[in-house]
């Protein structure tokens, strides 16, 4: 896929904290924006907040799409839930997807995938991508199929995560 970076339609911008200015200066410019950011701590925390997603939306052409680093279901489910709530107020379509990356904590990383195109089924590939060693249309579709604890929280607001210690039961601990 990296050979596609040589396509004249592709512009790669590598920035160090100045992405906000770059996006603000390039409204309605890009069909796709991909953000591969650091984790949401320190200065990178701003890349997981509403003002950044507003800039991304505004930098897209009509029908444009974004994909941003979306953290790990196993570790950051509350953050992912907040990201979905935020992006769903800004984009007609916003979904969470994930893939396996053996070198990442817990072996999994997620993506916030959003579209300005209302009704766009993000889990359905637009076209085949031939001759790859990993990606295919089935892997694409599967990225949007979440384990039940993640699906139920992100789609229905129902928290199925296990509870431990004093929180393990719905009843208050008995006093003896």
Short mmCIF file of the C-alpha atoms (twelve columns), coordinates in Angstrom:
data_MODEL
# 
_entry.id   MODEL 
# 
loop_
_atom_site.group_PDB 
_atom_site.id 
_atom_site.type_symbol 
_atom_site.label_atom_id 
_atom_site.label_alt_id 
_atom_site.label_comp_id 
_atom_site.label_asym_id 
_atom_site.label_seq_id 
_atom_site.Cartn_x 
_atom_site.Cartn_y 
_atom_site.Cartn_z 
_atom_site.pdbx_PDB_model_num 
ATOM 1   C CA . UNK A 1   0.000   0.000  0.000  1 
ATOM 2   C CA . UNK A 2   2.893   2.391  0.615  1 
ATOM 3   C CA . UNK A 3   3.487   2.473  -3.149 1 
ATOM 4   C CA . UNK A 4   0.238   4.437  -3.346 1 
ATOM 5   C CA . UNK A 5   2.059   7.311  -1.650 1 
ATOM 6   C CA . UNK A 6   3.693   7.987  -5.032 1 
ATOM 7   C CA . UNK A 7   0.306   8.752  -6.585 1 
ATOM 8   C CA . UNK A 8   0.219   12.442 -7.623 1 
ATOM 9   C CA . UNK A 9   -3.170  12.778 -5.908 1 
ATOM 10  C CA . UNK A 10  -1.586  11.992 -2.520 1 
ATOM 11  C CA . UNK A 11  -0.244  14.701 -0.234 1 
ATOM 12  C CA . UNK A 12  1.512   13.641 2.948  1 
ATOM 13  C CA . UNK A 13  1.818   16.217 5.697  1 
ATOM 14  C CA . UNK A 14  4.031   15.364 8.647  1 
ATOM 15  C CA . UNK A 15  3.622   17.893 11.405 1 
ATOM 16  C CA . UNK A 16  4.786   18.376 14.932 1 
ATOM 17  C CA . UNK A 17  2.028   20.182 16.775 1 
ATOM 18  C CA . UNK A 18  1.212   22.605 13.985 1 
ATOM 19  C CA . UNK A 19  -1.495  20.469 12.421 1 
ATOM 20  C CA . UNK A 20  -4.160  22.782 13.819 1 
ATOM 21  C CA . UNK A 21  -2.878  25.750 11.807 1 
ATOM 22  C CA . UNK A 22  -2.372  23.600 8.723  1 
ATOM 23  C CA . UNK A 23  -5.947  22.281 8.871  1 
ATOM 24  C CA . UNK A 24  -7.407  25.727 9.581  1 
ATOM 25  C CA . UNK A 25  -5.587  27.066 6.501  1 
ATOM 26  C CA . UNK A 26  -6.891  24.258 4.256  1 
ATOM 27  C CA . UNK A 27  -10.670 24.175 4.506  1 
ATOM 28  C CA . UNK A 28  -12.649 22.028 2.026  1 
ATOM 29  C CA . UNK A 29  -9.401  20.705 0.562  1 
ATOM 30  C CA . UNK A 30  -9.003  16.967 1.217  1 
ATOM 31  C CA . UNK A 31  -10.991 13.876 0.282  1 
ATOM 32  C CA . UNK A 32  -9.326  11.785 3.010  1 
ATOM 33  C CA . UNK A 33  -7.354  12.714 6.124  1 
ATOM 34  C CA . UNK A 34  -5.532  10.052 8.115  1 
ATOM 35  C CA . UNK A 35  -4.116  10.932 11.528 1 
ATOM 36  C CA . UNK A 36  -1.650  8.500  13.073 1 
ATOM 37  C CA . UNK A 37  -1.124  10.268 16.377 1 
ATOM 38  C CA . UNK A 38  0.495   9.568  19.692 1 
ATOM 39  C CA . UNK A 39  -1.575  8.388  22.631 1 
ATOM 40  C CA . UNK A 40  -3.914  10.992 24.171 1 
ATOM 41  C CA . UNK A 41  -1.534  12.289 26.841 1 
ATOM 42  C CA . UNK A 42  0.338   15.574 27.096 1 
ATOM 43  C CA . UNK A 43  0.279   17.695 23.937 1 
ATOM 44  C CA . UNK A 44  -1.269  14.864 21.893 1 
ATOM 45  C CA . UNK A 45  -4.408  14.934 24.072 1 
ATOM 46  C CA . UNK A 46  -5.681  17.789 21.875 1 
ATOM 47  C CA . UNK A 47  -5.820  15.353 18.926 1 
ATOM 48  C CA . UNK A 48  -8.621  13.507 20.722 1 
ATOM 49  C CA . UNK A 49  -10.797 16.542 21.448 1 
ATOM 50  C CA . UNK A 50  -13.674 18.224 19.649 1 
ATOM 51  C CA . UNK A 51  -11.758 21.245 18.253 1 
ATOM 52  C CA . UNK A 52  -9.397  18.921 16.359 1 
ATOM 53  C CA . UNK A 53  -12.272 16.904 14.900 1 
ATOM 54  C CA . UNK A 54  -13.983 20.154 13.869 1 
ATOM 55  C CA . UNK A 55  -10.836 21.155 11.977 1 
ATOM 56  C CA . UNK A 56  -10.666 17.729 10.336 1 
ATOM 57  C CA . UNK A 57  -14.308 17.973 9.259  1 
ATOM 58  C CA . UNK A 58  -13.844 21.482 7.897  1 
ATOM 59  C CA . UNK A 59  -10.697 20.507 5.951  1 
ATOM 60  C CA . UNK A 60  -12.600 17.759 4.111  1 
ATOM 61  C CA . UNK A 61  -14.333 18.160 0.796  1 
ATOM 62  C CA . UNK A 62  -18.041 17.228 0.686  1 
ATOM 63  C CA . UNK A 63  -18.297 13.468 1.167  1 
ATOM 64  C CA . UNK A 64  -14.768 13.310 2.603  1 
ATOM 65  C CA . UNK A 65  -13.538 10.783 5.164  1 
ATOM 66  C CA . UNK A 66  -11.180 10.722 8.139  1 
ATOM 67  C CA . UNK A 67  -9.440  7.950  10.011 1 
ATOM 68  C CA . UNK A 68  -7.702  8.757  13.268 1 
ATOM 69  C CA . UNK A 69  -5.929  6.747  15.926 1 
ATOM 70  C CA . UNK A 70  -8.733  5.458  18.148 1 
ATOM 71  C CA . UNK A 71  -6.991  3.604  20.985 1 
ATOM 72  C CA . UNK A 72  -7.592  0.088  22.281 1 
ATOM 73  C CA . UNK A 73  -10.923 -1.500 23.228 1 
ATOM 74  C CA . UNK A 74  -9.295  -3.479 26.035 1 
ATOM 75  C CA . UNK A 75  -7.727  -0.458 27.714 1 
ATOM 76  C CA . UNK A 76  -9.519  2.750  26.648 1 
ATOM 77  C CA . UNK A 77  -13.201 1.908  26.184 1 
ATOM 78  C CA . UNK A 78  -14.382 5.029  28.035 1 
ATOM 79  C CA . UNK A 79  -12.230 7.246  25.801 1 
ATOM 80  C CA . UNK A 80  -13.526 5.484  22.700 1 
ATOM 81  C CA . UNK A 81  -17.102 6.023  23.877 1 
ATOM 82  C CA . UNK A 82  -16.370 9.743  24.347 1 
ATOM 83  C CA . UNK A 83  -14.716 9.957  20.908 1 
ATOM 84  C CA . UNK A 84  -17.756 8.387  19.271 1 
ATOM 85  C CA . UNK A 85  -20.114 10.776 21.060 1 
ATOM 86  C CA . UNK A 86  -18.007 13.727 19.891 1 
ATOM 87  C CA . UNK A 87  -17.563 12.601 16.285 1 
ATOM 88  C CA . UNK A 88  -21.230 11.696 15.917 1 
ATOM 89  C CA . UNK A 89  -22.122 15.335 16.647 1 
ATOM 90  C CA . UNK A 90  -19.810 16.474 13.844 1 
ATOM 91  C CA . UNK A 91  -20.118 13.851 11.087 1 
ATOM 92  C CA . UNK A 92  -23.177 12.171 9.573  1 
ATOM 93  C CA . UNK A 93  -21.377 8.821  9.946  1 
ATOM 94  C CA . UNK A 94  -18.867 7.903  12.673 1 
ATOM 95  C CA . UNK A 95  -17.737 4.397  13.630 1 
ATOM 96  C CA . UNK A 96  -15.030 2.632  15.590 1 
ATOM 97  C CA . UNK A 97  -12.994 -0.121 13.946 1 
ATOM 98  C CA . UNK A 98  -9.957  -2.079 15.091 1 
ATOM 99  C CA . UNK A 99  -7.170  -4.320 13.927 1 
ATOM 100 C CA . UNK A 100 -4.457  -6.445 15.440 1 
ATOM 101 C CA . UNK A 101 -0.945  -5.043 15.709 1 
ATOM 102 C CA . UNK A 102 1.351   -7.419 17.601 1 
ATOM 103 C CA . UNK A 103 3.707   -4.643 18.738 1 
ATOM 104 C CA . UNK A 104 0.971   -2.515 20.368 1 
ATOM 105 C CA . UNK A 105 -0.141  -2.879 23.994 1 
ATOM 106 C CA . UNK A 106 -2.650  -5.746 24.135 1 
ATOM 107 C CA . UNK A 107 -1.981  -6.407 20.428 1 
ATOM 108 C CA . UNK A 108 -4.853  -4.233 19.211 1 
ATOM 109 C CA . UNK A 109 -5.359  -0.656 18.003 1 
ATOM 110 C CA . UNK A 110 -8.486  1.135  16.915 1 
ATOM 111 C CA . UNK A 111 -9.551  3.823  14.499 1 
ATOM 112 C CA . UNK A 112 -12.207 6.489  14.536 1 
ATOM 113 C CA . UNK A 113 -13.539 6.406  10.974 1 
ATOM 114 C CA . UNK A 114 -15.893 9.211  9.980  1 
ATOM 115 C CA . UNK A 115 -17.552 10.392 6.788  1 
ATOM 116 C CA . UNK A 116 -19.222 13.594 5.692  1 
ATOM 117 C CA . UNK A 117 -21.293 11.437 3.321  1 
ATOM 118 C CA . UNK A 118 -24.604 10.675 5.032  1 
ATOM 119 C CA . UNK A 119 -25.552 7.028  4.767  1 
ATOM 120 C CA . UNK A 120 -22.032 5.858  3.906  1 
ATOM 121 C CA . UNK A 121 -21.574 2.284  5.117  1 
ATOM 122 C CA . UNK A 122 -18.021 2.492  6.400  1 
ATOM 123 C CA . UNK A 123 -17.687 -1.260 6.871  1 
ATOM 124 C CA . UNK A 124 -18.265 -1.823 3.149  1 
ATOM 125 C CA . UNK A 125 -15.149 -1.279 1.010  1 
ATOM 126 C CA . UNK A 126 -15.657 1.081  -1.913 1 
ATOM 127 C CA . UNK A 127 -13.435 -0.944 -4.248 1 
ATOM 128 C CA . UNK A 128 -11.119 -3.947 -4.198 1 
ATOM 129 C CA . UNK A 129 -7.469  -3.417 -3.304 1 
ATOM 130 C CA . UNK A 130 -5.619  -6.226 -5.094 1 
ATOM 131 C CA . UNK A 131 -2.198  -7.727 -4.478 1 
ATOM 132 C CA . UNK A 132 -1.807  -7.040 -0.772 1 
ATOM 133 C CA . UNK A 133 -0.298  -9.319 1.855  1 
ATOM 134 C CA . UNK A 134 -2.765  -8.439 4.609  1 
ATOM 135 C CA . UNK A 135 -5.730  -6.297 3.607  1 
ATOM 136 C CA . UNK A 136 -8.777  -7.679 1.796  1 
ATOM 137 C CA . UNK A 137 -12.479 -6.828 1.810  1 
ATOM 138 C CA . UNK A 138 -13.243 -9.404 4.526  1 
ATOM 139 C CA . UNK A 139 -10.568 -7.987 6.855  1 
ATOM 140 C CA . UNK A 140 -12.045 -4.535 6.203  1 
ATOM 141 C CA . UNK A 141 -15.555 -5.660 7.130  1 
ATOM 142 C CA . UNK A 142 -14.310 -7.571 10.186 1 
ATOM 143 C CA . UNK A 143 -12.575 -4.468 11.558 1 
ATOM 144 C CA . UNK A 144 -16.019 -3.075 12.386 1 
ATOM 145 C CA . UNK A 145 -17.228 -6.245 14.160 1 
ATOM 146 C CA . UNK A 146 -16.553 -5.630 17.849 1 
ATOM 147 C CA . UNK A 147 -16.415 -8.025 20.785 1 
ATOM 148 C CA . UNK A 148 -19.726 -7.984 22.654 1 
ATOM 149 C CA . UNK A 149 -18.497 -5.864 25.594 1 
ATOM 150 C CA . UNK A 150 -17.386 -3.140 23.152 1 
ATOM 151 C CA . UNK A 151 -20.345 -3.419 20.799 1 
ATOM 152 C CA . UNK A 152 -22.905 -3.217 23.585 1 
ATOM 153 C CA . UNK A 153 -21.319 -0.129 25.163 1 
ATOM 154 C CA . UNK A 154 -20.614 1.754  21.934 1 
ATOM 155 C CA . UNK A 155 -23.865 0.863  20.128 1 
ATOM 156 C CA . UNK A 156 -26.374 0.504  22.988 1 
ATOM 157 C CA . UNK A 157 -24.791 2.246  25.977 1 
ATOM 158 C CA . UNK A 158 -24.921 -1.016 27.931 1 
ATOM 159 C CA . UNK A 159 -21.778 -1.707 29.973 1 
ATOM 160 C CA . UNK A 160 -20.940 -5.411 30.090 1 
ATOM 161 C CA . UNK A 161 -17.395 -5.026 31.392 1 
ATOM 162 C CA . UNK A 162 -16.576 -7.267 34.361 1 
ATOM 163 C CA . UNK A 163 -16.672 -5.759 37.825 1 
ATOM 164 C CA . UNK A 164 -14.099 -6.603 40.442 1 
ATOM 165 C CA . UNK A 165 -13.819 -6.315 44.217 1 
ATOM 166 C CA . UNK A 166 -16.592 -4.419 45.995 1 
ATOM 167 C CA . UNK A 167 -18.067 -3.538 42.594 1 
ATOM 168 C CA . UNK A 168 -18.507 -7.215 41.646 1 
ATOM 169 C CA . UNK A 169 -22.161 -7.269 42.698 1 
ATOM 170 C CA . UNK A 170 -24.939 -4.775 42.343 1 
ATOM 171 C CA . UNK A 171 -25.691 -5.145 46.035 1 
ATOM 172 C CA . UNK A 172 -23.892 -3.143 48.699 1 
ATOM 173 C CA . UNK A 173 -21.492 -5.234 50.779 1 
ATOM 174 C CA . UNK A 174 -23.137 -6.708 53.827 1 
ATOM 175 C CA . UNK A 175 -22.057 -5.511 57.252 1 
ATOM 176 C CA . UNK A 176 -21.427 -8.137 59.895 1 
# 
